Amino acid sequence: MHIGDGAIIGTNAIVASDIPPYSIAVGNPARVIRQRFDDETIVLLERLQWWNKPIEEIDALMPILTTPDIENMKSAITEYLKNL
């Protein structure tokens, strides 16, 4: 059993199977009720793996990762990944 990166598991949920990345799962047994983002955004966030970066890079990425403008976030992450 694997819980994907960025997944949200509801309170008192019992996880008995794989939960995909950036999804929301609730219940007993836990079932996915929706994704947090569209497929393209999920792929970009998984490629970025911000949680594995040094704190200085995470601090620099915070404005990108916390923007409410998802299209802008996707563009900024794509540009960041090109420069690695």
JSON list of C-alpha atoms in Angstrom, two decimals, residues 9-70:
[
{"chain": "A", "resi": 9, "resn": "ILE", "atom": "CA", "xyz": [-6.40, 11.56, 4.03]},
{"chain": "A", "resi": 10, "resn": "GLY", "atom": "CA", "xyz": [-9.59, 12.41, 5.91]},
{"chain": "A", "resi": 11, "resn": "THR", "atom": "CA", "xyz": [-9.92, 12.12, 9.67]},
{"chain": "A", "resi": 12, "resn": "ASN", "atom": "CA", "xyz": [-10.59, 8.54, 10.82]},
{"chain": "A", "resi": 13, "resn": "ALA", "atom": "CA", "xyz": [-10.13, 7.19, 7.27]},
{"chain": "A", "resi": 14, "resn": "ILE", "atom": "CA", "xyz": [-8.77, 3.65, 7.08]},
{"chain": "A", "resi": 15, "resn": "VAL", "atom": "CA", "xyz": [-6.38, 3.37, 4.14]},
{"chain": "A", "resi": 16, "resn": "ALA", "atom": "CA", "xyz": [-6.48, -0.16, 2.73]},
{"chain": "A", "resi": 17, "resn": "SER", "atom": "CA", "xyz": [-5.28, 0.45, -0.83]},
{"chain": "A", "resi": 18, "resn": "ASP", "atom": "CA", "xyz": [-3.05, 2.80, -2.82]},
{"chain": "A", "resi": 19, "resn": "ILE", "atom": "CA", "xyz": [-3.95, 6.48, -2.77]},
{"chain": "A", "resi": 20, "resn": "PRO", "atom": "CA", "xyz": [-2.77, 8.42, -5.84]},
{"chain": "A", "resi": 21, "resn": "PRO", "atom": "CA", "xyz": [-0.66, 11.57, -5.52]},
{"chain": "A", "resi": 22, "resn": "TYR", "atom": "CA", "xyz": [-2.50, 14.84, -4.82]},
{"chain": "A", "resi": 23, "resn": "SER", "atom": "CA", "xyz": [-5.84, 13.18, -4.21]},
{"chain": "A", "resi": 24, "resn": "ILE", "atom": "CA", "xyz": [-8.31, 13.39, -1.33]},
{"chain": "A", "resi": 25, "resn": "ALA", "atom": "CA", "xyz": [-9.40, 10.12, 0.30]},
{"chain": "A", "resi": 26, "resn": "VAL", "atom": "CA", "xyz": [-12.04, 9.64, 3.01]},
{"chain": "A", "resi": 27, "resn": "GLY", "atom": "CA", "xyz": [-14.03, 6.88, 4.67]},
{"chain": "A", "resi": 28, "resn": "ASN", "atom": "CA", "xyz": [-13.64, 3.34, 5.89]},
{"chain": "A", "resi": 29, "resn": "PRO", "atom": "CA", "xyz": [-12.17, 1.93, 3.79]},
{"chain": "A", "resi": 30, "resn": "ALA", "atom": "CA", "xyz": [-10.68, 5.12, 2.35]},
{"chain": "A", "resi": 31, "resn": "ARG", "atom": "CA", "xyz": [-11.83, 5.98, -1.16]},
{"chain": "A", "resi": 32, "resn": "VAL", "atom": "CA", "xyz": [-10.63, 8.78, -3.39]},
{"chain": "A", "resi": 33, "resn": "ILE", "atom": "CA", "xyz": [-13.28, 11.46, -3.74]},
{"chain": "A", "resi": 34, "resn": "ARG", "atom": "CA", "xyz": [-11.34, 13.81, -6.01]},
{"chain": "A", "resi": 35, "resn": "GLN", "atom": "CA", "xyz": [-7.95, 15.09, -7.13]},
{"chain": "A", "resi": 36, "resn": "ARG", "atom": "CA", "xyz": [-6.55, 18.29, -5.65]},
{"chain": "A", "resi": 37, "resn": "PHE", "atom": "CA", "xyz": [-5.28, 19.50, -9.04]},
{"chain": "A", "resi": 38, "resn": "ASP", "atom": "CA", "xyz": [-5.60, 18.67, -12.73]},
{"chain": "A", "resi": 39, "resn": "ASP", "atom": "CA", "xyz": [-3.36, 15.93, -14.17]},
{"chain": "A", "resi": 40, "resn": "GLU", "atom": "CA", "xyz": [-0.86, 18.39, -15.70]},
{"chain": "A", "resi": 41, "resn": "THR", "atom": "CA", "xyz": [-0.34, 20.19, -12.38]},
{"chain": "A", "resi": 42, "resn": "ILE", "atom": "CA", "xyz": [0.12, 16.90, -10.53]},
{"chain": "A", "resi": 43, "resn": "VAL", "atom": "CA", "xyz": [2.81, 15.78, -13.00]},
{"chain": "A", "resi": 44, "resn": "LEU", "atom": "CA", "xyz": [4.65, 19.10, -12.57]},
{"chain": "A", "resi": 45, "resn": "LEU", "atom": "CA", "xyz": [4.50, 18.97, -8.77]},
{"chain": "A", "resi": 46, "resn": "GLU", "atom": "CA", "xyz": [5.76, 15.39, -8.77]},
{"chain": "A", "resi": 47, "resn": "ARG", "atom": "CA", "xyz": [8.66, 16.37, -11.06]},
{"chain": "A", "resi": 48, "resn": "LEU", "atom": "CA", "xyz": [9.46, 19.40, -8.90]},
{"chain": "A", "resi": 49, "resn": "GLN", "atom": "CA", "xyz": [9.61, 17.42, -5.62]},
{"chain": "A", "resi": 50, "resn": "TRP", "atom": "CA", "xyz": [9.93, 20.65, -3.65]},
{"chain": "A", "resi": 51, "resn": "TRP", "atom": "CA", "xyz": [9.98, 18.71, -0.36]},
{"chain": "A", "resi": 52, "resn": "ASN", "atom": "CA", "xyz": [13.39, 17.24, -1.25]},
{"chain": "A", "resi": 53, "resn": "LYS", "atom": "CA", "xyz": [15.02, 20.62, -1.86]},
{"chain": "A", "resi": 54, "resn": "PRO", "atom": "CA", "xyz": [17.20, 22.63, 0.54]},
{"chain": "A", "resi": 55, "resn": "ILE", "atom": "CA", "xyz": [15.28, 25.08, 2.70]},
{"chain": "A", "resi": 56, "resn": "GLU", "atom": "CA", "xyz": [16.68, 28.05, 0.74]},
{"chain": "A", "resi": 57, "resn": "GLU", "atom": "CA", "xyz": [15.16, 26.69, -2.48]},
{"chain": "A", "resi": 58, "resn": "ILE", "atom": "CA", "xyz": [11.87, 25.92, -0.75]},
{"chain": "A", "resi": 59, "resn": "ASP", "atom": "CA", "xyz": [11.75, 29.50, 0.55]},
{"chain": "A", "resi": 60, "resn": "ALA", "atom": "CA", "xyz": [12.34, 30.79, -2.99]},
{"chain": "A", "resi": 61, "resn": "LEU", "atom": "CA", "xyz": [9.60, 28.48, -4.36]},
{"chain": "A", "resi": 62, "resn": "MET", "atom": "CA", "xyz": [6.97, 29.45, -1.76]},
{"chain": "A", "resi": 63, "resn": "PRO", "atom": "CA", "xyz": [5.49, 32.37, -3.75]},
{"chain": "A", "resi": 64, "resn": "ILE", "atom": "CA", "xyz": [5.06, 30.02, -6.73]},
{"chain": "A", "resi": 65, "resn": "LEU", "atom": "CA", "xyz": [3.61, 27.16, -4.69]},
{"chain": "A", "resi": 66, "resn": "THR", "atom": "CA", "xyz": [1.17, 29.31, -2.72]},
{"chain": "A", "resi": 67, "resn": "THR", "atom": "CA", "xyz": [-0.29, 31.40, -5.52]},
{"chain": "A", "resi": 68, "resn": "PRO", "atom": "CA", "xyz": [-4.02, 30.99, -6.10]},
{"chain": "A", "resi": 69, "resn": "ASP", "atom": "CA", "xyz": [-3.37, 31.33, -9.86]},
{"chain": "A", "resi": 70, "resn": "ILE", "atom": "CA", "xyz": [-2.83, 27.70, -10.92]}
]
